[in-house]
Short mmCIF file of C-alpha atoms and ligand atoms in Angstrom, two decimals:
data_model
loop_
_atom_site.label_atom_id
_atom_site.label_comp_id
_atom_site.label_asym_id
_atom_site.label_seq_id
_atom_site.Cartn_x
_atom_site.Cartn_y
_atom_site.Cartn_z
CA MET E 1 -6.73 -20.21 -4.84
CA MET E 2 -3.81 -17.92 -3.18
CA THR E 3 -2.64 -19.16 0.34
CA ILE E 4 -1.52 -15.92 1.83
CA THR E 5 -1.78 -17.35 5.36
CA TYR E 6 -2.09 -20.55 6.94
CA GLU E 7 -1.80 -22.09 10.40
CA TYR E 8 0.67 -24.48 12.03
CA GLY E 9 1.35 -25.31 15.34
CA GLY E 10 -0.41 -22.71 16.85
CA ALA E 11 1.50 -19.74 14.77
CA LEU E 12 0.05 -18.06 11.81
CA TYR E 13 2.42 -18.23 8.67
CA VAL E 14 2.44 -15.47 6.19
CA ASN E 15 3.60 -16.61 2.53
CA LEU E 16 4.19 -13.41 0.14
CA THR E 17 6.60 -14.69 -2.46
CA ASN E 18 7.86 -17.46 -4.19
CA ARG E 19 10.89 -15.76 -5.14
CA CYS E 20 14.26 -16.77 -3.98
CA ASP E 21 18.06 -16.40 -4.86
CA CYS E 22 18.77 -19.84 -3.74
CA ALA E 23 17.91 -23.23 -4.88
CA CYS E 24 18.36 -25.52 -1.79
CA VAL E 25 18.85 -29.22 -2.46
CA PHE E 26 15.92 -29.66 -0.03
CA CYS E 27 13.65 -27.00 -1.01
CA LEU E 28 10.04 -27.85 -1.38
CA ARG E 29 9.67 -25.68 -4.20
CA HIS E 30 11.70 -28.06 -6.22
CA ASN E 31 10.27 -31.27 -7.87
CA GLY E 32 6.84 -29.82 -8.78
CA HIS E 33 5.74 -29.48 -5.12
CA LYS E 34 2.97 -26.65 -4.57
CA GLY E 35 2.50 -27.24 -1.04
CA SER E 36 4.27 -28.58 2.18
CA ILE E 37 3.31 -30.51 5.45
CA TYR E 38 2.09 -27.07 6.37
CA ALA E 39 -0.44 -26.38 3.78
CA ASP E 40 -1.57 -27.67 0.47
CA ASP E 41 -1.13 -24.61 -1.97
CA LEU E 42 1.52 -22.28 -1.29
CA TRP E 43 2.63 -21.59 -4.65
CA LEU E 44 1.46 -18.02 -5.61
CA ASP E 45 0.58 -17.66 -9.33
CA ARG E 46 0.95 -14.03 -8.41
CA GLU E 47 1.99 -12.27 -5.46
CA PRO E 48 -0.30 -10.77 -3.23
CA THR E 49 -0.09 -6.79 -3.05
CA ARG E 50 0.60 -5.66 0.70
CA GLU E 51 -3.04 -4.62 1.00
CA GLU E 52 -4.27 -8.20 0.17
CA ALA E 53 -1.99 -9.34 2.88
CA LEU E 54 -3.28 -7.10 5.23
CA ALA E 55 -6.90 -7.58 4.71
CA ASP E 56 -6.23 -11.47 4.84
CA LEU E 57 -4.30 -11.05 8.23
CA LEU E 58 -7.04 -8.47 9.63
CA GLY E 59 -9.67 -11.23 8.96
CA ARG E 60 -7.66 -13.55 11.34
CA ASP E 61 -8.07 -13.64 15.27
CA LEU E 62 -4.42 -12.71 15.63
CA PRO E 63 -3.96 -12.42 19.27
CA ALA E 64 -4.86 -16.07 19.24
CA TYR E 65 -1.75 -17.16 17.64
CA ARG E 66 1.30 -17.55 19.90
CA GLU E 67 3.70 -16.08 16.84
CA LEU E 68 3.05 -14.42 13.43
CA VAL E 69 5.63 -15.83 10.97
CA PHE E 70 6.64 -14.26 7.72
CA CYS E 71 8.20 -17.47 5.49
CA GLY E 72 6.58 -18.62 2.55
CA PHE E 73 7.49 -20.53 -0.13
CA GLY E 74 10.18 -18.25 -1.21
CA GLU E 75 12.37 -15.89 0.44
CA PRO E 76 10.44 -13.34 2.42
CA MET E 77 12.85 -10.84 2.58
CA PHE E 78 12.56 -9.78 -1.28
CA ARG E 79 9.52 -8.18 0.36
CA VAL E 80 10.97 -6.66 3.47
CA ASP E 81 9.43 -3.23 2.95
CA ASP E 82 6.19 -4.82 2.76
CA ILE E 83 6.75 -6.95 5.58
CA LEU E 84 7.66 -3.64 7.68
CA TRP E 85 4.69 -1.75 6.47
CA LEU E 86 2.48 -4.84 7.39
CA VAL E 87 3.58 -5.03 10.94
CA ASP E 88 3.12 -1.16 11.31
CA ARG E 89 -0.48 -1.64 10.01
CA LEU E 90 -1.14 -4.45 12.36
CA LYS E 91 0.72 -2.70 15.58
CA GLU E 92 -1.65 0.46 14.83
CA ARG E 93 -4.71 -1.89 14.57
CA VAL E 94 -4.50 -5.30 16.63
CA PRO E 95 -3.77 -4.95 20.56
CA ASN E 96 -1.67 -7.68 21.97
CA LEU E 97 -0.15 -8.55 18.39
CA PRO E 98 1.76 -11.91 18.96
CA PRO E 99 5.39 -11.71 18.51
CA VAL E 100 6.62 -11.21 14.88
CA ARG E 101 9.33 -13.56 13.21
CA ILE E 102 10.91 -13.63 10.02
CA ASN E 103 12.36 -16.85 8.90
CA THR E 104 15.05 -15.79 6.30
CA ASN E 105 18.10 -17.02 4.13
CA GLY E 106 19.94 -14.07 5.53
CA HIS E 107 20.81 -12.52 2.17
CA ALA E 108 18.35 -9.37 2.32
CA ASN E 109 21.10 -6.85 2.36
CA LEU E 110 22.58 -8.57 -0.76
CA ILE E 111 19.43 -9.04 -2.54
CA HIS E 112 18.63 -5.26 -1.89
CA GLY E 113 21.89 -3.62 -2.18
CA ARG E 114 21.64 -2.06 1.39
CA ASP E 115 21.46 -2.77 4.73
CA VAL E 116 17.90 -3.29 5.76
CA THR E 117 18.60 -4.24 9.41
CA PRO E 118 17.66 -0.92 11.37
CA GLY E 119 14.20 -1.13 9.94
CA LEU E 120 13.82 -4.27 11.90
CA ALA E 121 13.86 -2.41 15.03
CA GLY E 122 11.05 -2.31 17.16
CA ARG E 123 8.94 -4.45 14.54
CA ILE E 124 10.32 -7.81 14.20
CA ASP E 125 10.94 -9.65 17.68
CA VAL E 126 12.63 -12.95 16.33
CA LEU E 127 14.89 -13.73 13.18
CA SER E 128 15.56 -17.27 12.23
CA ILE E 129 18.17 -17.61 9.54
CA SER E 130 19.14 -21.04 7.94
CA LEU E 131 22.87 -21.43 8.60
CA ASN E 132 23.02 -24.80 6.63
CA GLY E 133 26.41 -25.63 6.91
CA SER E 134 29.57 -24.92 9.02
CA ASP E 135 31.56 -23.16 6.32
CA ALA E 136 31.05 -21.51 2.63
CA ALA E 137 31.71 -24.67 0.45
CA GLU E 138 29.02 -26.78 2.61
CA TYR E 139 26.86 -24.02 2.36
CA CYS E 140 27.17 -23.35 -1.20
CA ALA E 141 26.78 -27.05 -1.92
CA VAL E 142 23.47 -27.38 0.01
CA THR E 143 21.84 -23.77 -0.73
CA GLN E 144 23.40 -23.09 -4.33
CA PRO E 145 22.84 -19.21 -3.83
CA ARG E 146 22.94 -17.34 -7.19
CA ASP E 147 25.81 -15.25 -5.73
CA GLY E 148 27.97 -17.97 -4.86
CA GLU E 149 30.17 -17.61 -1.83
CA ARG E 150 29.26 -14.01 -1.47
CA ALA E 151 25.91 -15.03 -0.36
CA TRP E 152 27.64 -17.13 2.55
CA GLU E 153 29.47 -13.67 3.76
CA ALA E 154 26.36 -11.89 3.17
CA MET E 155 24.37 -13.97 5.18
CA LEU E 156 26.76 -13.88 8.05
CA ASP E 157 27.08 -10.30 7.91
CA PHE E 158 23.35 -9.84 8.09
CA THR E 159 23.22 -11.89 11.20
CA ARG E 160 25.69 -9.86 12.84
CA LYS E 161 24.12 -6.55 11.93
CA ALA E 162 20.42 -7.77 12.65
CA ALA E 163 21.38 -8.92 16.38
CA ALA E 164 21.92 -5.17 17.44
CA TYR E 165 18.09 -4.75 16.46
CA VAL E 166 16.40 -7.90 16.83
CA PRO E 167 15.94 -9.12 20.36
CA THR E 168 16.05 -12.88 19.38
CA VAL E 169 18.32 -13.88 16.49
CA MET E 170 18.44 -17.68 15.84
CA MET E 171 20.58 -19.68 13.29
CA THR E 172 19.23 -22.83 12.42
CA VAL E 173 20.77 -26.29 11.16
CA VAL E 174 19.39 -29.40 10.30
CA ASP E 175 20.72 -32.34 12.05
CA LYS E 176 20.82 -35.01 8.94
CA ASP E 177 24.21 -35.63 7.72
CA LYS E 178 25.90 -33.47 10.46
CA THR E 179 28.37 -34.74 12.79
CA PRO E 180 28.58 -33.60 16.52
CA GLU E 181 31.74 -31.78 15.91
CA GLU E 182 29.79 -30.01 12.92
CA ILE E 183 26.89 -29.08 15.12
CA GLU E 184 29.31 -27.42 17.63
CA LYS E 185 31.34 -25.44 14.80
CA CYS E 186 27.70 -24.24 13.74
CA ARG E 187 27.18 -23.31 17.29
CA THR E 188 30.49 -21.56 17.90
CA LEU E 189 29.88 -19.56 14.61
CA ALA E 190 26.12 -18.28 15.37
CA GLN E 191 27.39 -17.35 18.80
CA SER E 192 30.44 -15.21 17.58
CA LEU E 193 27.66 -13.24 15.56
CA GLY E 194 24.99 -12.64 18.39
CA ALA E 195 22.93 -15.76 17.63
CA ALA E 196 22.01 -18.54 19.05
CA LEU E 197 21.88 -21.70 17.22
CA ARG E 198 18.93 -24.06 16.65
CA VAL E 199 19.21 -27.59 15.72
CA ARG E 200 16.23 -28.84 13.81
CA ALA E 201 15.31 -32.32 13.16
CA TYR E 202 15.26 -33.47 9.31
CA ILE E 203 11.79 -33.58 7.71
CA PRO E 204 11.53 -35.64 4.71
CA ASP E 205 8.97 -34.26 1.98
S1 LIG J 301 16.06 -20.42 1.09
FE1 LIG J 301 14.33 -21.40 1.40
S2 LIG J 301 13.20 -20.68 -0.43
FE2 LIG J 301 14.90 -20.65 -1.06
S3 LIG J 301 15.41 -22.33 -2.12
FE3 LIG J 301 16.35 -22.68 0.05
S4 LIG J 301 14.74 -23.80 0.92
FE4 LIG J 301 13.79 -23.01 -0.92
#
């Protein structure tokens, strides 16, 4: 079975890919997990086409959700062009489409080798970017990105650029193992990039 969309907390989540350029120590994709607290079966044996994703989304009562969230089991921005295509189709067809959010590691420009942020304008309402650490060393220790510290720089640059196009840009950290000083350092960094910091409670898997 392929879970493309699932409900959680009044929002509708969209799962388009398992791919990711990180190997976060806390990622649910490790350790044989195929699901999460949100849904049972998120591992995609193959990625849905954008047409399949659109059909799935149109089968939902979209205005009933408080938010439409592209996140998924992997990094959704591997499919940024498909996300933007889907949002365009939904905006054409669904009056009162709820706000659209992407949860991302912020590596899209590094992954694609181009600046994808202008395409977010008018389509994406909220971006939630995982900050995960207050400096490059901590970030890389936690997220183990394929491109090492370049990924940290790329994530910061992506955040700064996206803030020019997306009304609400948040960076998130999990409060586990963070001192108040580190949280404040993260907050200052996020704000310097045009983002707000959101501190999330740790959810053990
Ligand atoms: S960025 Fe997200 S999907 Fe990728 S390894 Fe980290 S937690 Fe998992």
